[in-house]
């Protein structure tokens, strides 16, 4: 047991140090380096590489990066801004809904980052404190990420759950309504709690320049077609995920083999990429330099490193025995401890993808029913205690009224995660999982 604990501590320290040094990329690289320690120092056999998850994240990153390079993301931000500005009095509810819709469809919180100045400006016009819709929108972006089939964290989770015979449709049947209900609870909480006084003049100076750049942009029909192609790809992934019987089957050596959802994700993501490449003349360097592609590369390493290291540590026979008999027995007696465990790790690691690559294999090895993890999956979003998320930090810097602070997200975020767990298990029970 002592040796097992030391191995876990080494893993966590490597991940935290890597995140501090070079973000998700550093997290992955230092975790891979720790493989040498486990293999040569502790005598553990190397575990399986998370190849499938890495390939999915790569396809998502290239597709999203291509869309961003063609101007598709800017077009979506433009559309979202028009909707948000149309309902200023309902900004605390409307802005999270729009953020949820666009993050769910695109699979990145970068679009929420782009919408924050518009949200702040609209709140100002409606005599509403910018703090309220900003907090609701930032936390909602996280909720949506763990539902989106185009998000790296979700793609990794679904790829692991597939090994436990959990389909994307089953995952979304619990995770999606849970996130939507949690979003509404968050908006209600932000509406009812907190003061509404702010300095209008100071706020106006900050947001006007941010919004003007988007409002004055012209978008060609080809850009719009590229956006439609990307959303078509996401829609096909959702359709096959919700209705797996539609997946094509093949006869291989006398056995009926079905196309895997992990392959469907890659195929349709690359289809949308190909359409955008045909529609718009862009250089490969333009794609690779986009924020979405760079984030995906970081997420790729955040899965590759911790996922490989975790497989090495937790799949070792002696460690597996400890997990099942000792720790698994404790979790069986006090099931809610696993929720606390996931929340603590996520609070430290911050990245949803990196947290998932660490905790999903651990939770599965503890004997926790897969659908129980799906019900509590939003605990992977308990990453607002240590203020390091770009969307959170930008919201703080944007609000010149100084009402939005780095600590402003802790209470509403904790309430939202708590609601999500209660709702998740309720929906799981109602659906009979």
Short mmCIF file of C-alpha atoms in Angstrom, two decimals:
data_model
loop_
_atom_site.label_atom_id
_atom_site.label_comp_id
_atom_site.label_asym_id
_atom_site.label_seq_id
_atom_site.Cartn_x
_atom_site.Cartn_y
_atom_site.Cartn_z
CA UNK A 1 0.00 0.00 0.00
CA UNK A 2 2.79 2.46 0.92
CA UNK A 3 4.54 1.89 -2.40
CA UNK A 4 1.27 2.39 -4.26
CA UNK A 5 0.66 5.70 -2.48
CA UNK A 6 4.18 6.87 -3.35
CA UNK A 7 3.58 6.06 -7.01
CA UNK A 8 0.33 8.04 -7.02
CA UNK A 9 2.00 11.00 -5.30
CA UNK A 10 4.77 10.98 -7.91
CA UNK A 11 2.16 10.95 -10.67
CA UNK A 12 0.18 13.85 -9.20
CA UNK A 13 3.29 15.94 -8.51
CA UNK A 14 4.55 15.38 -12.06
CA UNK A 15 1.22 16.49 -13.49
CA UNK A 16 0.96 19.57 -11.26
CA UNK A 17 4.56 20.58 -11.96
CA UNK A 18 4.05 20.03 -15.69
CA UNK A 19 0.93 22.20 -15.68
CA UNK A 20 2.76 24.97 -13.86
CA UNK A 21 5.75 24.84 -16.23
CA UNK A 22 4.10 24.48 -19.64
CA UNK A 23 0.36 23.91 -19.24
CA UNK A 24 -1.22 20.80 -20.71
CA UNK A 25 1.84 20.13 -22.88
CA UNK A 26 4.15 20.13 -19.85
CA UNK A 27 1.67 17.97 -17.93
CA UNK A 28 1.85 15.30 -20.64
CA UNK A 29 5.59 15.40 -21.12
CA UNK A 30 6.46 15.19 -17.42
CA UNK A 31 3.98 12.34 -16.99
CA UNK A 32 5.68 10.47 -19.83
CA UNK A 33 9.08 11.08 -18.22
CA UNK A 34 7.73 9.59 -15.00
CA UNK A 35 7.15 6.41 -16.97
CA UNK A 36 10.92 5.91 -16.79
CA UNK A 37 10.74 6.13 -13.00
CA UNK A 38 7.91 3.60 -12.82
CA UNK A 39 9.53 1.17 -15.26
CA UNK A 40 13.16 1.34 -14.12
CA UNK A 41 12.66 2.50 -10.53
CA UNK A 42 9.54 0.62 -9.41
CA UNK A 43 9.70 -2.26 -11.89
CA UNK A 44 6.22 -1.74 -13.30
CA UNK A 45 5.35 -3.00 -16.76
CA UNK A 46 4.28 -0.14 -19.10
CA UNK A 47 0.54 0.15 -19.53
CA UNK A 48 -1.41 0.59 -22.74
CA UNK A 49 -1.15 3.89 -24.59
CA UNK A 50 -4.48 5.77 -24.90
CA UNK A 51 -4.12 5.77 -28.69
CA UNK A 52 -7.81 5.99 -29.55
CA UNK A 53 -8.43 8.99 -27.32
CA UNK A 54 -5.36 10.76 -28.73
CA UNK A 55 -6.53 10.20 -32.31
CA UNK A 56 -10.00 11.54 -31.48
CA UNK A 57 -8.60 14.68 -29.87
CA UNK A 58 -6.29 15.22 -32.84
CA UNK A 59 -9.21 15.03 -35.28
CA UNK A 60 -11.26 17.44 -33.18
CA UNK A 61 -8.35 19.87 -32.91
CA UNK A 62 -7.67 19.90 -36.65
CA UNK A 63 -11.36 20.30 -37.51
CA UNK A 64 -11.90 23.08 -34.98
CA UNK A 65 -8.63 24.79 -35.90
CA UNK A 66 -9.56 24.74 -39.58
CA UNK A 67 -12.93 26.27 -38.77
CA UNK A 68 -11.23 28.99 -36.75
CA UNK A 69 -8.66 29.68 -39.48
CA UNK A 70 -11.42 30.17 -42.07
CA UNK A 71 -13.25 32.67 -39.85
CA UNK A 72 -16.03 30.29 -38.89
CA UNK A 73 -15.59 30.80 -35.16
CA UNK A 74 -15.77 34.58 -35.60
CA UNK A 75 -18.98 34.14 -37.58
CA UNK A 76 -20.50 32.07 -34.79
CA UNK A 77 -19.47 34.70 -32.23
CA UNK A 78 -21.12 37.31 -34.44
CA UNK A 79 -24.38 35.33 -34.48
CA UNK A 80 -24.25 34.73 -30.75
CA UNK A 81 -23.68 38.41 -30.03
CA UNK A 82 -26.80 39.36 -32.00
CA UNK A 83 -28.93 36.94 -29.97
CA UNK A 84 -27.47 38.06 -26.65
CA UNK A 85 -27.99 41.75 -27.44
CA UNK A 86 -31.58 41.12 -28.49
CA UNK A 87 -32.63 40.10 -24.97
CA UNK A 88 -30.68 42.44 -22.64
CA UNK A 89 -33.07 42.22 -19.67
CA UNK A 90 -32.74 38.42 -19.61
CA UNK A 91 -28.95 38.45 -19.96
CA UNK A 92 -28.33 36.28 -16.87
CA UNK A 93 -30.34 33.47 -18.48
CA UNK A 94 -29.83 34.18 -22.18
CA UNK A 95 -26.02 34.47 -22.19
CA UNK A 96 -25.43 31.07 -20.49
CA UNK A 97 -27.92 29.46 -22.89
CA UNK A 98 -26.12 30.87 -25.92
CA UNK A 99 -22.73 29.93 -24.47
CA UNK A 100 -23.99 26.41 -23.78
CA UNK A 101 -25.35 26.03 -27.32
CA UNK A 102 -22.17 27.23 -29.01
CA UNK A 103 -19.72 25.42 -26.72
CA UNK A 104 -21.75 22.24 -27.10
CA UNK A 105 -21.68 22.55 -30.87
CA UNK A 106 -18.04 23.59 -31.29
CA UNK A 107 -16.44 21.77 -28.35
CA UNK A 108 -14.26 24.60 -27.06
CA UNK A 109 -14.67 27.28 -24.41
CA UNK A 110 -12.73 29.71 -26.60
CA UNK A 111 -16.02 30.86 -28.06
CA UNK A 112 -17.16 31.78 -24.54
CA UNK A 113 -13.96 33.77 -24.17
CA UNK A 114 -14.88 35.77 -27.27
CA UNK A 115 -18.43 36.41 -26.04
CA UNK A 116 -17.51 37.79 -22.62
CA UNK A 117 -17.06 41.43 -23.76
CA UNK A 118 -20.45 41.28 -25.50
CA UNK A 119 -22.06 39.83 -22.38
CA UNK A 120 -20.56 42.59 -20.23
CA UNK A 121 -21.67 45.32 -22.66
CA UNK A 122 -25.24 43.98 -22.87
CA UNK A 123 -25.51 43.69 -19.09
CA UNK A 124 -24.36 47.28 -18.78
CA UNK A 125 -27.07 48.51 -21.14
CA UNK A 126 -29.70 46.60 -19.19
CA UNK A 127 -28.61 48.04 -15.82
CA UNK A 128 -27.50 44.59 -14.65
CA UNK A 129 -24.22 43.96 -12.87
CA UNK A 130 -21.81 42.34 -15.39
CA UNK A 131 -20.63 40.02 -12.63
CA UNK A 132 -23.82 37.95 -12.69
CA UNK A 133 -23.96 36.95 -16.39
CA UNK A 134 -20.17 36.64 -16.59
CA UNK A 135 -20.05 34.12 -13.73
CA UNK A 136 -23.05 32.22 -15.12
CA UNK A 137 -21.54 32.11 -18.62
CA UNK A 138 -18.03 31.03 -17.58
CA UNK A 139 -19.32 28.18 -15.42
CA UNK A 140 -21.85 27.18 -18.08
CA UNK A 141 -19.07 26.84 -20.67
CA UNK A 142 -17.55 24.16 -18.42
CA UNK A 143 -20.88 22.37 -18.09
CA UNK A 144 -21.31 22.29 -21.86
CA UNK A 145 -17.80 20.97 -22.50
CA UNK A 146 -18.54 17.69 -20.74
CA UNK A 147 -21.57 17.15 -22.99
CA UNK A 148 -20.08 18.09 -26.33
CA UNK A 149 -19.03 15.25 -28.67
CA UNK A 150 -16.55 17.73 -30.16
CA UNK A 151 -14.76 18.38 -26.84
CA UNK A 152 -11.53 16.57 -26.02
CA UNK A 153 -12.51 15.75 -22.42
CA UNK A 154 -15.84 14.26 -23.49
CA UNK A 155 -14.22 12.34 -26.33
CA UNK A 156 -11.75 10.78 -23.90
CA UNK A 157 -14.45 9.88 -21.36
CA UNK A 158 -16.66 8.26 -24.00
CA UNK A 159 -13.70 6.32 -25.43
CA UNK A 160 -13.02 4.83 -21.98
CA UNK A 161 -16.69 4.16 -21.23
CA UNK A 162 -16.99 2.34 -24.56
CA UNK A 163 -14.80 -0.38 -23.04
CA UNK A 164 -17.50 -0.80 -20.39
CA UNK A 165 -20.28 -1.06 -22.99
CA UNK A 166 -21.57 2.46 -22.36
CA UNK A 167 -22.60 4.20 -25.58
CA UNK A 168 -22.47 7.89 -26.38
CA UNK A 169 -26.26 7.87 -26.38
CA UNK A 170 -26.39 6.53 -22.83
CA UNK A 171 -23.78 9.05 -21.73
CA UNK A 172 -25.63 12.00 -23.25
CA UNK A 173 -29.03 10.82 -22.02
CA UNK A 174 -27.79 11.55 -18.48
CA UNK A 175 -25.03 14.14 -18.95
CA UNK A 176 -26.89 16.50 -21.29
CA UNK A 177 -30.13 17.06 -19.29
CA UNK A 178 -28.07 17.20 -16.11
CA UNK A 179 -25.96 20.02 -17.54
CA UNK A 180 -28.99 21.93 -18.84
CA UNK A 181 -30.83 21.75 -15.51
CA UNK A 182 -27.63 22.73 -13.66
CA UNK A 183 -27.24 25.71 -15.99
CA UNK A 184 -30.75 26.94 -15.18
CA UNK A 185 -30.09 26.46 -11.47
CA UNK A 186 -26.86 28.47 -11.83
CA UNK A 187 -28.62 31.35 -13.61
CA UNK A 188 -31.33 31.39 -10.94
CA UNK A 189 -28.72 31.45 -8.19
CA UNK A 190 -26.82 34.31 -9.86
CA UNK A 191 -30.08 36.25 -10.29
CA UNK A 192 -31.12 35.94 -6.66
CA UNK A 193 -27.75 36.30 -4.93
CA UNK A 194 -25.51 39.36 -4.90
CA UNK A 195 -25.86 43.11 -5.40
CA UNK A 196 -26.58 44.87 -8.67
CA UNK A 197 -24.67 48.18 -8.35
CA UNK A 198 -21.93 49.01 -10.86
CA UNK A 199 -20.02 51.86 -12.48
CA UNK A 200 -21.55 52.21 -15.97
CA UNK A 201 -19.05 54.71 -17.43
CA UNK A 202 -15.92 52.74 -16.59
CA UNK A 203 -17.39 49.53 -17.95
CA UNK A 204 -18.36 51.13 -21.26
CA UNK A 205 -14.79 52.15 -22.01
CA UNK A 206 -13.51 48.61 -21.52
CA UNK A 207 -15.95 46.62 -23.63
CA UNK A 208 -16.67 48.86 -26.63
CA UNK A 209 -13.34 48.21 -28.37
CA UNK A 210 -13.64 44.47 -27.81
CA UNK A 211 -17.08 44.27 -29.40
CA UNK A 212 -16.50 46.63 -32.34
CA UNK A 213 -14.02 44.29 -34.03
CA UNK A 214 -16.64 41.51 -34.32
CA UNK A 215 -19.53 43.79 -35.31
CA UNK A 216 -17.69 45.30 -38.30
CA UNK A 217 -16.58 42.01 -39.89
CA UNK A 218 -17.99 40.71 -43.19
CA UNK A 219 -18.45 36.95 -43.54
CA UNK A 220 -18.51 35.37 -46.99
CA UNK A 221 -20.97 32.63 -48.00
CA UNK A 222 -18.06 30.16 -48.05
CA UNK A 223 -17.34 30.83 -44.39
CA UNK A 224 -20.99 30.17 -43.59
CA UNK A 225 -20.93 26.94 -45.60
CA UNK A 226 -17.83 25.86 -43.68
CA UNK A 227 -19.63 26.44 -40.38
CA UNK A 228 -22.59 24.43 -41.68
CA UNK A 229 -20.22 21.60 -42.66
CA UNK A 230 -18.70 21.51 -39.17
CA UNK A 231 -22.09 21.53 -37.49
CA UNK A 232 -23.26 18.83 -39.91
CA UNK A 233 -20.34 16.67 -38.76
CA UNK A 234 -21.21 17.23 -35.10
CA UNK A 235 -24.85 16.47 -35.87
CA UNK A 236 -23.93 13.17 -37.54
CA UNK A 237 -21.78 12.20 -34.55
CA UNK A 238 -24.72 12.93 -32.24
CA UNK A 239 -27.14 11.01 -34.45
CA UNK A 240 -25.00 7.86 -34.57
CA UNK A 241 -24.23 8.24 -30.86
CA UNK A 242 -27.90 8.44 -29.91
CA UNK A 243 -28.94 5.72 -32.37
CA UNK A 244 -26.10 3.17 -32.57
CA UNK A 245 -28.28 0.80 -34.58
CA UNK A 246 -27.73 3.12 -37.55
CA UNK A 247 -24.00 2.36 -37.56
CA UNK A 248 -22.92 0.27 -40.56
CA UNK A 249 -21.96 -3.35 -39.94
CA UNK A 250 -19.56 -5.62 -41.80
CA UNK A 251 -18.95 -9.33 -42.10
CA UNK A 252 -15.36 -10.04 -41.07
CA UNK A 253 -14.26 -13.68 -40.95
CA UNK A 254 -17.83 -14.80 -40.40
CA UNK A 255 -18.45 -12.31 -37.57
CA UNK A 256 -20.62 -9.19 -37.69
CA UNK A 257 -18.52 -6.16 -36.82
CA UNK A 258 -19.97 -2.68 -36.29
CA UNK A 259 -18.23 0.60 -36.95
CA UNK A 260 -17.09 2.09 -33.61
CA UNK A 261 -18.21 5.52 -32.42
CA UNK A 262 -14.58 6.49 -31.92
CA UNK A 263 -14.11 5.98 -35.66
CA UNK A 264 -17.30 7.91 -36.47
CA UNK A 265 -16.03 10.95 -34.54
CA UNK A 266 -12.77 11.01 -36.48
CA UNK A 267 -14.39 10.41 -39.88
CA UNK A 268 -16.90 13.25 -39.59
CA UNK A 269 -14.45 15.66 -38.03
CA UNK A 270 -12.06 15.14 -40.92
CA UNK A 271 -14.97 15.41 -43.37
CA UNK A 272 -15.75 18.90 -42.06
CA UNK A 273 -12.04 19.74 -42.28
CA UNK A 274 -11.89 18.64 -45.92
CA UNK A 275 -14.95 20.73 -46.83
CA UNK A 276 -13.46 23.83 -45.20
CA UNK A 277 -10.14 23.26 -46.97
CA UNK A 278 -11.94 23.01 -50.31
CA UNK A 279 -14.03 26.11 -49.64
CA UNK A 280 -11.28 28.39 -48.35
CA UNK A 281 -7.64 28.79 -49.36
CA UNK A 282 -5.71 28.63 -46.10
CA UNK A 283 -2.15 27.64 -45.27
CA UNK A 284 -1.47 24.64 -43.01
CA UNK A 285 0.41 26.98 -40.70
CA UNK A 286 -2.79 29.01 -40.26
CA UNK A 287 -4.56 25.92 -38.94
CA UNK A 288 -1.73 24.83 -36.66
CA UNK A 289 -1.36 28.32 -35.18
CA UNK A 290 -5.02 28.68 -34.13
CA UNK A 291 -5.92 28.67 -30.48
CA UNK A 292 -8.21 25.66 -30.91
CA UNK A 293 -5.55 23.47 -32.56
CA UNK A 294 -2.92 24.48 -30.01
CA UNK A 295 -5.34 23.74 -27.17
CA UNK A 296 -6.10 20.35 -28.74
CA UNK A 297 -2.40 19.52 -28.99
CA UNK A 298 -2.04 20.39 -25.33
CA UNK A 299 -5.09 18.26 -24.50
CA UNK A 300 -3.63 15.45 -26.57
CA UNK A 301 -0.52 15.39 -24.40
CA UNK A 302 -2.62 15.86 -21.26
CA UNK A 303 -4.32 12.57 -22.15
CA UNK A 304 -1.29 10.76 -23.55
CA UNK A 305 1.02 11.37 -20.58
CA UNK A 306 -1.26 10.91 -17.55
CA UNK A 307 -3.31 8.27 -19.36
CA UNK A 308 -0.24 6.16 -20.14
CA UNK A 309 1.27 6.72 -16.69
CA UNK A 310 -2.05 5.96 -15.01
CA UNK A 311 -2.40 2.73 -16.98
CA UNK A 312 1.09 1.71 -15.88
CA UNK A 313 0.41 2.39 -12.20
CA UNK A 314 -3.21 1.28 -11.80
CA UNK A 315 -3.04 -1.79 -14.05
CA UNK A 316 -0.08 -3.26 -12.20
CA UNK A 317 -1.36 -6.53 -10.63
CA UNK A 318 -0.35 -5.62 -7.08
CA UNK A 319 -1.87 -2.15 -7.35
CA UNK A 320 -5.02 -3.46 -8.99
CA UNK A 321 -5.52 -5.78 -6.03
CA UNK A 322 -5.22 -2.87 -3.58
CA UNK A 323 -7.64 -0.78 -5.63
CA UNK A 324 -10.31 -3.48 -5.75
CA UNK A 325 -10.02 -4.95 -2.25
CA UNK A 326 -9.03 -2.04 -0.01
CA UNK A 327 -10.00 1.23 -1.66
CA UNK A 328 -12.88 -0.34 -3.57
CA UNK A 329 -14.26 -1.78 -0.34
CA UNK A 330 -14.17 1.65 1.32
CA UNK A 331 -15.92 3.25 -1.68
CA UNK A 332 -18.55 0.50 -1.57
CA UNK A 333 -19.31 1.38 2.06
CA UNK A 334 -19.16 5.18 1.55
CA UNK A 335 -19.94 5.77 -2.16
CA UNK A 336 -19.92 9.58 -1.98
CA UNK A 337 -16.19 9.55 -1.17
CA UNK A 338 -15.46 9.05 -4.86
CA UNK A 339 -17.16 12.38 -5.59
CA UNK A 340 -14.88 14.13 -3.10
CA UNK A 341 -11.86 12.36 -4.57
CA UNK A 342 -12.62 13.47 -8.13
CA UNK A 343 -13.38 17.04 -7.03
CA UNK A 344 -10.10 17.37 -5.11
CA UNK A 345 -7.98 16.10 -8.00
CA UNK A 346 -9.82 18.33 -10.48
CA UNK A 347 -9.39 21.35 -8.21
CA UNK A 348 -5.61 20.82 -8.31
CA UNK A 349 -5.15 19.74 -11.92
CA UNK A 350 -7.71 22.27 -13.33
CA UNK A 351 -7.79 20.93 -16.91
CA UNK A 352 -10.90 18.80 -17.56
CA UNK A 353 -9.06 16.61 -20.06
CA UNK A 354 -6.08 16.05 -17.79
CA UNK A 355 -8.36 15.39 -14.81
CA UNK A 356 -10.40 12.91 -16.84
CA UNK A 357 -7.28 11.08 -18.01
CA UNK A 358 -6.26 10.64 -14.36
CA UNK A 359 -9.57 9.97 -12.66
CA UNK A 360 -11.68 8.01 -15.15
CA UNK A 361 -9.38 4.94 -15.13
CA UNK A 362 -9.09 5.16 -11.33
CA UNK A 363 -12.85 5.37 -10.81
CA UNK A 364 -13.44 2.46 -13.20
CA UNK A 365 -10.79 0.33 -11.46
CA UNK A 366 -12.46 1.00 -8.10
CA UNK A 367 -15.51 -0.89 -9.30
CA UNK A 368 -17.72 2.20 -9.47
CA UNK A 369 -20.57 1.49 -11.93
CA UNK A 370 -19.86 3.42 -15.14
CA UNK A 371 -23.26 5.13 -15.15
CA UNK A 372 -22.64 6.34 -11.60
CA UNK A 373 -19.59 8.16 -12.91
CA UNK A 374 -21.67 9.60 -15.76
CA UNK A 375 -24.13 10.94 -13.17
CA UNK A 376 -21.32 12.73 -11.33
CA UNK A 377 -19.23 13.65 -14.37
CA UNK A 378 -19.60 17.40 -13.75
CA UNK A 379 -17.34 17.06 -10.71
CA UNK A 380 -14.56 17.20 -13.32
CA UNK A 381 -15.48 20.91 -13.53
CA UNK A 382 -14.52 21.68 -9.94
CA UNK A 383 -11.60 23.68 -11.34
CA UNK A 384 -12.50 27.22 -10.30
CA UNK A 385 -11.06 27.20 -6.77
CA UNK A 386 -7.54 27.87 -8.03
CA UNK A 387 -8.08 30.70 -10.56
CA UNK A 388 -6.20 29.57 -13.67
CA UNK A 389 -8.84 29.13 -16.39
CA UNK A 390 -8.54 31.70 -19.21
CA UNK A 391 -12.30 32.30 -19.33
CA UNK A 392 -12.39 32.94 -15.58
CA UNK A 393 -9.36 35.24 -15.57
CA UNK A 394 -10.64 37.23 -18.55
CA UNK A 395 -14.00 37.77 -16.86
CA UNK A 396 -12.20 39.11 -13.79
CA UNK A 397 -9.99 41.48 -15.81
CA UNK A 398 -12.91 42.61 -17.99
CA UNK A 399 -15.11 43.74 -15.11
CA UNK A 400 -13.69 47.14 -14.26
CA UNK A 401 -16.33 47.55 -11.55
CA UNK A 402 -14.16 45.12 -9.55
CA UNK A 403 -17.21 43.13 -8.51
CA UNK A 404 -16.02 40.01 -10.35
CA UNK A 405 -13.09 38.56 -8.44
CA UNK A 406 -11.17 35.33 -8.78
CA UNK A 407 -13.00 34.01 -5.72
CA UNK A 408 -16.44 35.01 -7.04
CA UNK A 409 -16.82 31.67 -8.83
CA UNK A 410 -16.32 29.39 -5.82
CA UNK A 411 -19.78 29.60 -4.20
CA UNK A 412 -21.91 29.55 -7.38
CA UNK A 413 -19.61 26.92 -8.88
CA UNK A 414 -19.89 24.66 -5.84
CA UNK A 415 -23.67 25.07 -5.80
CA UNK A 416 -23.81 24.18 -9.50
CA UNK A 417 -21.65 21.05 -9.12
CA UNK A 418 -23.73 19.93 -6.13
CA UNK A 419 -26.95 20.40 -8.10
CA UNK A 420 -25.45 18.52 -11.06
CA UNK A 421 -24.61 15.49 -8.91
CA UNK A 422 -28.09 15.38 -7.37
CA UNK A 423 -29.77 15.85 -10.75
CA UNK A 424 -27.44 13.38 -12.45
CA UNK A 425 -28.22 10.55 -10.07
CA UNK A 426 -31.93 11.39 -10.21
CA UNK A 427 -31.96 11.19 -14.03
CA UNK A 428 -29.90 7.98 -13.92
CA UNK A 429 -32.48 6.46 -11.56
CA UNK A 430 -35.42 7.65 -13.69
CA UNK A 431 -33.89 6.13 -16.81
CA UNK A 432 -33.27 2.83 -15.01
CA UNK A 433 -29.48 2.73 -15.47
#
